Amino acid sequence: MSDHLAKEAARLKEDPIFIKALDDIRADALNSLVTADADDKTMILRLQQKAAVTDEIRNVLDRYIMAADVQENPGSFA
């Protein structure tokens, strides 16, 4: 994993506009789930996926940062 990728991931995790956008997308999806037609399984799945993908974006950014940390600090097992 490149150092540049990890730095950009860390920058995005701290970017207030990016954080707000993800939070708003997730909140809108969850609020829409509350009022969704219980018989509209396609809509329910789409809204659940929308909320889940915002969480996954954050998880991927964390993985990029951790992967760079592991490469920088391989440690010694000797």
PDB file of C-alpha atoms in Angstrom:
ATOM      1  CA  MET A   1       0.000   0.000   0.000  1.00  0.00           C
ATOM      2  CA  SER A   2       1.437   3.348  -0.937  1.00  0.00           C
ATOM      3  CA  ASP A   3       2.252   6.052   1.540  1.00  0.00           C
ATOM      4  CA  HIS A   4       0.327   8.519  -0.618  1.00  0.00           C
ATOM      5  CA  LEU A   5      -2.824   6.398  -0.399  1.00  0.00           C
ATOM      6  CA  ALA A   6      -2.561   6.212   3.386  1.00  0.00           C
ATOM      7  CA  LYS A   7      -2.022   9.973   3.673  1.00  0.00           C
ATOM      8  CA  GLU A   8      -5.025  10.686   1.470  1.00  0.00           C
ATOM      9  CA  ALA A   9      -7.138   8.242   3.488  1.00  0.00           C
ATOM     10  CA  ALA A  10      -6.097   9.969   6.711  1.00  0.00           C
ATOM     11  CA  ARG A  11      -6.871  13.364   5.181  1.00  0.00           C
ATOM     12  CA  LEU A  12     -10.341  12.231   4.101  1.00  0.00           C
ATOM     13  CA  LYS A  13     -11.067  10.800   7.558  1.00  0.00           C
ATOM     14  CA  GLU A  14     -10.425  14.267   9.018  1.00  0.00           C
ATOM     15  CA  ASP A  15     -12.101  16.306   6.249  1.00  0.00           C
ATOM     16  CA  PRO A  16     -15.222  17.894   7.766  1.00  0.00           C
ATOM     17  CA  ILE A  17     -17.040  18.182   4.430  1.00  0.00           C
ATOM     18  CA  PHE A  18     -16.380  14.533   3.548  1.00  0.00           C
ATOM     19  CA  ILE A  19     -17.430  13.415   7.034  1.00  0.00           C
ATOM     20  CA  LYS A  20     -20.617  15.485   6.830  1.00  0.00           C
ATOM     21  CA  ALA A  21     -21.442  14.115   3.379  1.00  0.00           C
ATOM     22  CA  LEU A  22     -21.107  10.513   4.583  1.00  0.00           C
ATOM     23  CA  ASP A  23     -23.082  11.284   7.743  1.00  0.00           C
ATOM     24  CA  ASP A  24     -25.863  12.969   5.749  1.00  0.00           C
ATOM     25  CA  ILE A  25     -26.079  10.126   3.220  1.00  0.00           C
ATOM     26  CA  ARG A  26     -26.303   7.569   6.029  1.00  0.00           C
ATOM     27  CA  ALA A  27     -28.847   9.599   8.018  1.00  0.00           C
ATOM     28  CA  ASP A  28     -31.024  10.168   4.942  1.00  0.00           C
ATOM     29  CA  ALA A  29     -31.007   6.450   4.160  1.00  0.00           C
ATOM     30  CA  LEU A  30     -31.914   5.504   7.733  1.00  0.00           C
ATOM     31  CA  ASN A  31     -34.656   8.135   7.907  1.00  0.00           C
ATOM     32  CA  SER A  32     -36.065   6.887   4.614  1.00  0.00           C
ATOM     33  CA  LEU A  33     -36.074   3.346   5.994  1.00  0.00           C
ATOM     34  CA  VAL A  34     -38.371   4.486   8.788  1.00  0.00           C
ATOM     35  CA  THR A  35     -41.023   5.590   6.317  1.00  0.00           C
ATOM     36  CA  ALA A  36     -40.383   3.017   3.567  1.00  0.00           C
ATOM     37  CA  ASP A  37     -43.192   0.782   2.434  1.00  0.00           C
ATOM     38  CA  ALA A  38     -42.613  -2.516   4.231  1.00  0.00           C
ATOM     39  CA  ASP A  39     -43.701  -4.408   1.115  1.00  0.00           C
ATOM     40  CA  ASP A  40     -41.136  -2.673  -1.115  1.00  0.00           C
ATOM     41  CA  LYS A  41     -38.236  -5.023  -0.496  1.00  0.00           C
ATOM     42  CA  THR A  42     -36.174  -3.516  -3.316  1.00  0.00           C
ATOM     43  CA  MET A  43     -36.347  -0.046  -1.768  1.00  0.00           C
ATOM     44  CA  ILE A  44     -35.574  -1.387   1.697  1.00  0.00           C
ATOM     45  CA  LEU A  45     -32.522  -3.258   0.425  1.00  0.00           C
ATOM     46  CA  ARG A  46     -31.340  -0.228  -1.531  1.00  0.00           C
ATOM     47  CA  LEU A  47     -31.604   2.020   1.530  1.00  0.00           C
ATOM     48  CA  GLN A  48     -29.864  -0.547   3.740  1.00  0.00           C
ATOM     49  CA  GLN A  49     -27.067  -0.835   1.192  1.00  0.00           C
ATOM     50  CA  LYS A  50     -26.719   2.933   0.999  1.00  0.00           C
ATOM     51  CA  ALA A  51     -26.254   3.134   4.772  1.00  0.00           C
ATOM     52  CA  ALA A  52     -23.863   0.181   4.762  1.00  0.00           C
ATOM     53  CA  VAL A  53     -21.665   1.590   2.027  1.00  0.00           C
ATOM     54  CA  THR A  54     -21.014   4.756   4.022  1.00  0.00           C
ATOM     55  CA  ASP A  55     -19.755   2.573   6.873  1.00  0.00           C
ATOM     56  CA  GLU A  56     -17.665   0.532   4.442  1.00  0.00           C
ATOM     57  CA  ILE A  57     -16.013   3.660   3.035  1.00  0.00           C
ATOM     58  CA  ARG A  58     -14.811   4.503   6.526  1.00  0.00           C
ATOM     59  CA  ASN A  59     -13.605   0.922   7.056  1.00  0.00           C
ATOM     60  CA  VAL A  60     -11.648   0.953   3.795  1.00  0.00           C
ATOM     61  CA  LEU A  61      -9.972   4.239   4.714  1.00  0.00           C
ATOM     62  CA  ASP A  62      -8.961   2.701   8.053  1.00  0.00           C
ATOM     63  CA  ARG A  63      -7.523  -0.341   6.249  1.00  0.00           C
ATOM     64  CA  TYR A  64      -5.449   1.867   3.944  1.00  0.00           C
ATOM     65  CA  ILE A  65      -4.016   3.706   6.941  1.00  0.00           C
ATOM     66  CA  MET A  66      -3.293   0.499   8.875  1.00  0.00           C
ATOM     67  CA  ALA A  67      -1.676  -1.160   5.854  1.00  0.00           C
ATOM     68  CA  ALA A  68       0.768   1.722   5.542  1.00  0.00           C
ATOM     69  CA  ASP A  69       1.515   1.540   9.285  1.00  0.00           C
ATOM     70  CA  VAL A  70       2.287  -2.173   8.995  1.00  0.00           C
ATOM     71  CA  GLN A  71       4.672  -1.584   6.093  1.00  0.00           C
ATOM     72  CA  GLU A  72       6.458   1.183   7.974  1.00  0.00           C
ATOM     73  CA  ASN A  73       6.845  -0.888  11.154  1.00  0.00           C
ATOM     74  CA  PRO A  74       7.476  -4.477  10.087  1.00  0.00           C
ATOM     75  CA  GLY A  75       9.063  -5.297  13.470  1.00  0.00           C
ATOM     76  CA  SER A  76      11.626  -7.922  14.237  1.00  0.00           C
ATOM     77  CA  PHE A  77      10.798 -11.491  15.141  1.00  0.00           C
ATOM     78  CA  ALA A  78      14.381 -12.616  15.540  1.00  0.00           C
TER      79      ALA A  78
END
